[in-house]
Tab-separated table of C-alpha atoms in Angstrom:
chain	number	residue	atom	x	y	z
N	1	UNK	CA	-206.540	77.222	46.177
N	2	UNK	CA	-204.417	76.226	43.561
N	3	UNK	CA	-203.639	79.442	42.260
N	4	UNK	CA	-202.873	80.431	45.895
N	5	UNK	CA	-200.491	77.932	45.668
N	6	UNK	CA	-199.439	78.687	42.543
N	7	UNK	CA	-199.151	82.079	44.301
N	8	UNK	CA	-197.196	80.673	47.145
N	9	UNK	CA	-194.795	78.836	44.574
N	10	UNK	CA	-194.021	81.587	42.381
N	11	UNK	CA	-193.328	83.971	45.271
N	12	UNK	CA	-190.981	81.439	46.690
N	13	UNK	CA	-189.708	81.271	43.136
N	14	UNK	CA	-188.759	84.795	43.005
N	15	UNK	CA	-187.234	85.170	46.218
N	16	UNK	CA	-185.120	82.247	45.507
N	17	UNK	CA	-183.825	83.810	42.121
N	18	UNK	CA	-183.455	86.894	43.773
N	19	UNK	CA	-181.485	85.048	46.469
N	20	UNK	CA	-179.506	83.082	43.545
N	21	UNK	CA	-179.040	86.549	41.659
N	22	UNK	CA	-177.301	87.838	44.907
N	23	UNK	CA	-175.352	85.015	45.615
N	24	UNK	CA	-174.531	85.368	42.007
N	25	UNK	CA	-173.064	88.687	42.573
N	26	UNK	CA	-171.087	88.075	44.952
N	27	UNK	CA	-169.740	85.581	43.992
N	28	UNK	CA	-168.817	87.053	40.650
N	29	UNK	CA	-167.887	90.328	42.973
N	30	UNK	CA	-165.471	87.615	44.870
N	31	UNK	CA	-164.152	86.451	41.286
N	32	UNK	CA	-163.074	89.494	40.343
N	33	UNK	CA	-161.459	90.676	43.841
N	34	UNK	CA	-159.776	87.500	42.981
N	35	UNK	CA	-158.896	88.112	40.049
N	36	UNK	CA	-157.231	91.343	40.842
N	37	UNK	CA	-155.610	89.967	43.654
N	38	UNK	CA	-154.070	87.215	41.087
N	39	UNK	CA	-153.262	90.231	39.241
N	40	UNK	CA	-151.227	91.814	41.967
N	41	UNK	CA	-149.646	88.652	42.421
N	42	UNK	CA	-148.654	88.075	39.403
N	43	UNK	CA	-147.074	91.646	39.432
N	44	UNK	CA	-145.497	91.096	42.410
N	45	UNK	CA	-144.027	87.765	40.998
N	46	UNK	CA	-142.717	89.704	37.812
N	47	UNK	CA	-141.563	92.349	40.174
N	48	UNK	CA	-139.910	89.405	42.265
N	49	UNK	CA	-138.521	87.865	38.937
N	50	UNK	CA	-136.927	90.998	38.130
N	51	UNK	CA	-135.533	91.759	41.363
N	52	UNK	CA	-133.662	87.678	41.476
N	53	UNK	CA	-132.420	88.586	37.979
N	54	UNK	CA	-131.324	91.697	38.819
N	55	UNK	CA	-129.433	90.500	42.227
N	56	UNK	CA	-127.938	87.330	40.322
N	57	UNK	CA	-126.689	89.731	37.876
N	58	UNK	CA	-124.744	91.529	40.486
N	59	UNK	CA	-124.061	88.607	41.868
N	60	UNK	CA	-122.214	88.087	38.655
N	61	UNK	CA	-120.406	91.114	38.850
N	62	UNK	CA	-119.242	90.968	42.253
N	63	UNK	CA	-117.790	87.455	41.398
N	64	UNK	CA	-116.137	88.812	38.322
N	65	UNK	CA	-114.699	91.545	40.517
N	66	UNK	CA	-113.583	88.907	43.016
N	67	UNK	CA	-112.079	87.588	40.010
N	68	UNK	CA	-110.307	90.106	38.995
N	69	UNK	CA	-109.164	91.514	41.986
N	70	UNK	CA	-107.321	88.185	43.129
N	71	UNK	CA	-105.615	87.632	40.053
N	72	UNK	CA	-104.615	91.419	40.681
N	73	UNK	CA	-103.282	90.862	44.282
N	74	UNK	CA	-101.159	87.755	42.951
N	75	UNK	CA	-99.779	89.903	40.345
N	76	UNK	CA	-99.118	91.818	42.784
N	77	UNK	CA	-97.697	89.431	45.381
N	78	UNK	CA	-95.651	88.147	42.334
N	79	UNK	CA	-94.222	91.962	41.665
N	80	UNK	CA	-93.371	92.706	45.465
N	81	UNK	CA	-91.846	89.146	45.667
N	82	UNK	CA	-89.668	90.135	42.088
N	83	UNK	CA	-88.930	93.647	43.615
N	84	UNK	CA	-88.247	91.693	46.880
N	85	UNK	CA	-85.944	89.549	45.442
N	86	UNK	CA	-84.166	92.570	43.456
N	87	UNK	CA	-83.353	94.419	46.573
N	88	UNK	CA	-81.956	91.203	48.397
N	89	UNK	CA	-79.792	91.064	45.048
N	90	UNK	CA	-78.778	94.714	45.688
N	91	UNK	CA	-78.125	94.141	49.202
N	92	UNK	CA	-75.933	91.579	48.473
N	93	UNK	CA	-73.969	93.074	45.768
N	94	UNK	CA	-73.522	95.954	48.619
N	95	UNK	CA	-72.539	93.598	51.299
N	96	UNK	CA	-69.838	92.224	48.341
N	97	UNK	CA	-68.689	95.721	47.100
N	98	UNK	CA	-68.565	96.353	50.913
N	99	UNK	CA	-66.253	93.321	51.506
N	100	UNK	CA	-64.256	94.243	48.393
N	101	UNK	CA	-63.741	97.744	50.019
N	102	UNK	CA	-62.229	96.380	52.570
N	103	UNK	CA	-60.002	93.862	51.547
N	104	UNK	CA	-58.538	96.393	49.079
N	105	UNK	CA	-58.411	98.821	52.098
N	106	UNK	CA	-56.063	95.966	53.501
N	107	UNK	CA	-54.003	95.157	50.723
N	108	UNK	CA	-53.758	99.212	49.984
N	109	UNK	CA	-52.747	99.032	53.502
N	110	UNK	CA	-50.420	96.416	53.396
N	111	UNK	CA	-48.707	97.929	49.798
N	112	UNK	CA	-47.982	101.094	51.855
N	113	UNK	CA	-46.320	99.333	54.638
N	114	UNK	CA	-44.319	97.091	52.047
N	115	UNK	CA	-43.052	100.273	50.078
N	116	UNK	CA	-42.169	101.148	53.352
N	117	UNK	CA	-40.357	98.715	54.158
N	118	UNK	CA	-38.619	98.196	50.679
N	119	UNK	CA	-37.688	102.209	51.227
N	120	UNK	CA	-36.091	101.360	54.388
N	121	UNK	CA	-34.341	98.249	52.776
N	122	UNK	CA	-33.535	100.183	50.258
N	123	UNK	CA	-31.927	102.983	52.222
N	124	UNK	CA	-30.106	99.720	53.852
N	125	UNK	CA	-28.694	98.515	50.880
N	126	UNK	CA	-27.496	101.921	49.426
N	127	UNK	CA	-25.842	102.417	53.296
N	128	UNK	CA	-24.609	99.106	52.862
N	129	UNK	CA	-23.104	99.410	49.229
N	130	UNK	CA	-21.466	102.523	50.813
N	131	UNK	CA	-20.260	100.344	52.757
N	132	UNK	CA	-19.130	98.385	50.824
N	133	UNK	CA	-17.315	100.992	48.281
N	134	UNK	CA	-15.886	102.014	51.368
N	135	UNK	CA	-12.284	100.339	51.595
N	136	UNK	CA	-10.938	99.132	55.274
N	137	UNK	CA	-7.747	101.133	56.161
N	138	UNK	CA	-4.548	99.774	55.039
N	139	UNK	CA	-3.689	97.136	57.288
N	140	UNK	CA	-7.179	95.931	57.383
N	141	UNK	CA	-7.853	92.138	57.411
N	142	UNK	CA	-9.607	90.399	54.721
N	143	UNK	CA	-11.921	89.046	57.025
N	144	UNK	CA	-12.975	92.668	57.568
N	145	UNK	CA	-14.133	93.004	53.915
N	146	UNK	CA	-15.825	89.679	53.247
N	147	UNK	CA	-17.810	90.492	56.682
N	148	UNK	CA	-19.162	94.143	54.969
N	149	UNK	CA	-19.823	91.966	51.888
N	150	UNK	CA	-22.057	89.076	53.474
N	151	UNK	CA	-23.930	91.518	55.595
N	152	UNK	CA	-24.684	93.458	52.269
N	153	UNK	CA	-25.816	89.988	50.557
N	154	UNK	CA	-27.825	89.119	53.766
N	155	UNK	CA	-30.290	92.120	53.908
N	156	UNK	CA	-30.760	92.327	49.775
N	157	UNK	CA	-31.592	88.491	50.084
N	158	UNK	CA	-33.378	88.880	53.071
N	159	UNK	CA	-35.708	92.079	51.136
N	160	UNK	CA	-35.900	89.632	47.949
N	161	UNK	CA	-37.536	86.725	50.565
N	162	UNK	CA	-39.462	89.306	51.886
N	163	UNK	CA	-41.118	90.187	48.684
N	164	UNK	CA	-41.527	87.026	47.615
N	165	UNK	CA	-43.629	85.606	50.638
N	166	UNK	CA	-45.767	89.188	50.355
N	167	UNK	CA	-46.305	88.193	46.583
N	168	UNK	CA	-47.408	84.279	47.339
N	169	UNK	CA	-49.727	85.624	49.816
N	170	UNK	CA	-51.534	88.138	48.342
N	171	UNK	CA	-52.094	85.910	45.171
């Protein structure tokens, strides 16, 4: 009986280690699917790592670029606003060469007419010195003569007036 038992005991025994042995596997068959899942993981997580590093270095660039780029566009803004300035300049000078043009247009104008009129007053006075060299018949009163004389003084006085005012407003 007692080695029946004993029997008994080491079958039970057995098929407990065997039971142990195969829990025993898989467990060490779940330890290493978990290890190479770990594995993977930690790949991935490198893979991960390198991808962050890799978009924060662009990153980087872009805002570097960004950088760039603005201090580009106000150099920019700053040229247009220097070559905007420039032309208003050149505008202006036109608008003053322009207005220049003009006035000397008038006072080329107004030369001609006062040549003009000095040529006419001129032709007045030589008429009127003829005039004047020209001697009253005999018999002639002397109021004759001084009258020819004043009217010969009057229009070179008058021209001389004439020129004058022209003079003081031009100047």
């Amino acid at each position: 009986k007692k080695q029946l038992l004993l029997q008994e005991q080491n079958v039970a025994l057995e098929v407990a280690e065997e039971h142990s042995r195969e829990r025993l596997r898989q467990l060490q068959e779940e330890y290493r699917k978990g290890q190479a899942f770990l594995a993977r993981c930690e790949e991935k997580g490198a893979e991960v790592a390198r991808q962050e590093e890799a978009v924060a270095k662009r990153e980087a660039e872009v805002v570097s670029r960004e950088v760039e780029m603005d201090a580009r566009e106000h150099d920019i803004q700053h040229q247009l606003l220097q070559v905007t300035q420039r032309l208003q300049q050149v505008d202006d000078r036109q608008r003053s060469v322009q207005v220049d043009r003009t006035r000397l247009a008038e006072r080329e104008s107004q030369m001609v007419n006062w040549m003009k009129e000095m040529e006419v007053r001129e032709a007045l006075c030589e008429e009127m010195e003829c005039d004047a060299a020209w001697s009253p018949p005999p018999g002639a009163t002397a109021q004759v003569k001084s009258k020819k004389t004043i009217v010969t003084n009057n229009a070179f006085n008058e021209s001389l007036v004439s020129v004058q005012l022209r003079m003081l407003k031009d100047s």
